[in-house]
Coordinates of C-alpha atoms in Angstrom, one line a residue:
F27 CA 0.0 0.0 0.0
P28 CA 1.1 3.6 -0.6
T29 CA 2.0 5.3 2.7
G30 CA -1.0 7.6 2.5
Q31 CA -3.4 4.6 2.4
V32 CA -1.8 2.9 5.3
L33 CA -2.0 6.1 7.4
K34 CA -5.7 6.6 6.5
R35 CA -6.4 3.0 7.5
A36 CA -4.5 3.3 10.8
T37 CA -6.3 6.6 11.5
A38 CA -9.7 5.0 10.7
R39 CA -8.9 2.1 13.1
A40 CA -7.9 4.6 15.8
V41 CA -11.2 6.5 15.4
M42 CA -13.3 3.3 15.5
A43 CA -11.4 2.2 18.6
T44 CA -12.0 5.5 20.3
A45 CA -15.7 5.5 19.5
S46 CA -16.1 2.3 21.4
Q47 CA -14.3 3.5 24.6
P48 CA -16.1 4.6 27.8
C49 CA -17.2 8.2 27.9
R50 CA -14.4 9.6 30.1
F51 CA -11.0 10.0 28.7
L52 CA -7.7 10.8 30.4
S53 CA -4.9 11.2 28.0
G54 CA -1.4 12.5 28.4
N55 CA -1.2 16.1 29.6
Y56 CA -4.8 16.9 28.7
P57 CA -7.5 17.4 31.4
A58 CA -10.3 14.9 31.8
H59 CA -12.7 15.2 28.8
F60 CA -15.9 13.5 27.8
R61 CA -17.1 12.6 24.3
I62 CA -20.5 13.8 23.0
D63 CA -21.8 11.4 20.4
M64 CA -24.3 12.0 17.5
P65 CA -27.7 11.5 19.2
A66 CA -30.8 9.9 17.9
L67 CA -33.1 12.9 17.5
S68 CA -36.0 10.9 16.0
P69 CA -37.0 7.2 16.2
T70 CA -36.1 6.5 12.6
M71 CA -32.8 8.5 12.5
E72 CA -29.8 6.4 11.4
S73 CA -27.5 9.3 10.5
G74 CA -27.5 13.1 10.3
T75 CA -25.9 16.2 9.0
I76 CA -24.3 18.8 11.3
V77 CA -25.9 22.0 9.9
S78 CA -24.2 24.4 12.4
W79 CA -22.6 24.7 15.8
A80 CA -24.2 27.2 18.2
V81 CA -21.1 27.4 20.4
N82 CA -17.4 27.7 19.7
E83 CA -14.5 25.7 21.2
G84 CA -13.8 27.0 24.8
D85 CA -17.4 28.3 25.3
E86 CA -19.2 27.5 28.5
L87 CA -22.0 24.9 28.2
G88 CA -25.1 25.1 30.4
D89 CA -27.5 22.2 30.9
G90 CA -29.9 22.3 28.0
D91 CA -28.2 25.0 26.0
L92 CA -28.3 24.7 22.2
L93 CA -25.1 22.9 21.1
A94 CA -25.8 22.3 17.4
Q95 CA -28.4 22.0 14.7
I96 CA -28.7 18.5 13.2
E97 CA -30.5 17.7 10.0
T98 CA -32.2 14.3 10.3
D99 CA -34.0 12.2 7.7
K100 CA -37.2 14.3 8.4
A101 CA -36.3 17.7 9.8
T102 CA -33.6 20.0 11.2
M103 CA -33.6 19.7 14.9
D104 CA -31.8 21.3 17.9
F105 CA -29.2 19.3 19.7
E106 CA -29.0 20.4 23.3
T107 CA -26.1 20.2 25.7
P108 CA -26.4 17.1 27.8
E109 CA -24.6 18.6 30.8
V110 CA -22.6 21.6 32.0
G111 CA -18.9 22.2 31.2
Y112 CA -16.9 23.7 28.4
L113 CA -16.7 22.7 24.7
A114 CA -13.2 21.4 24.5
K115 CA -13.1 20.3 20.8
I116 CA -15.4 20.1 17.8
I117 CA -14.5 16.9 16.1
L118 CA -16.9 17.1 13.1
P119 CA -17.2 20.6 11.5
A120 CA -20.5 22.1 10.4
G121 CA -21.5 20.7 7.1
T122 CA -20.4 17.1 7.9
S123 CA -23.0 14.8 6.4
D124 CA -24.0 11.2 6.9
V125 CA -22.8 11.1 10.5
K126 CA -23.8 7.7 12.0
L127 CA -25.5 7.6 15.4
G128 CA -22.9 7.2 18.2
T129 CA -20.1 8.9 16.2
V130 CA -18.1 11.3 18.4
S131 CA -19.1 14.8 17.3
C132 CA -17.3 16.9 19.9
C133 CA -15.7 16.7 23.4
K134 CA -16.4 18.6 26.5
G135 CA -14.4 19.2 29.6
P136 CA -15.4 20.1 33.1
Y137 CA -13.4 23.4 32.9
R138 CA -11.3 25.3 30.4

């Protein structure tokens, strides 16, 4: 395989392995952080498109605040923050389509 293909496959494996890990991550010199997965916003939803993020990395998250707008198979719906903290990292940028349920979309931390 060309080097680029091997790297892509290794990265894909790492992403798949990370997606199956418990919600709390401790890694290197980074503070504790928690993954926020693509939620099921309707009973028939299998994947969605991240239309827009309502917050930026580093912003404070309140319980129930608007986090993002997700386009499902039927409508565009609001995705609310599951708990308080700070948005540490947006993994999937706005416009990312066909995001399967359970895919890590962003990470939050308890503090900045």
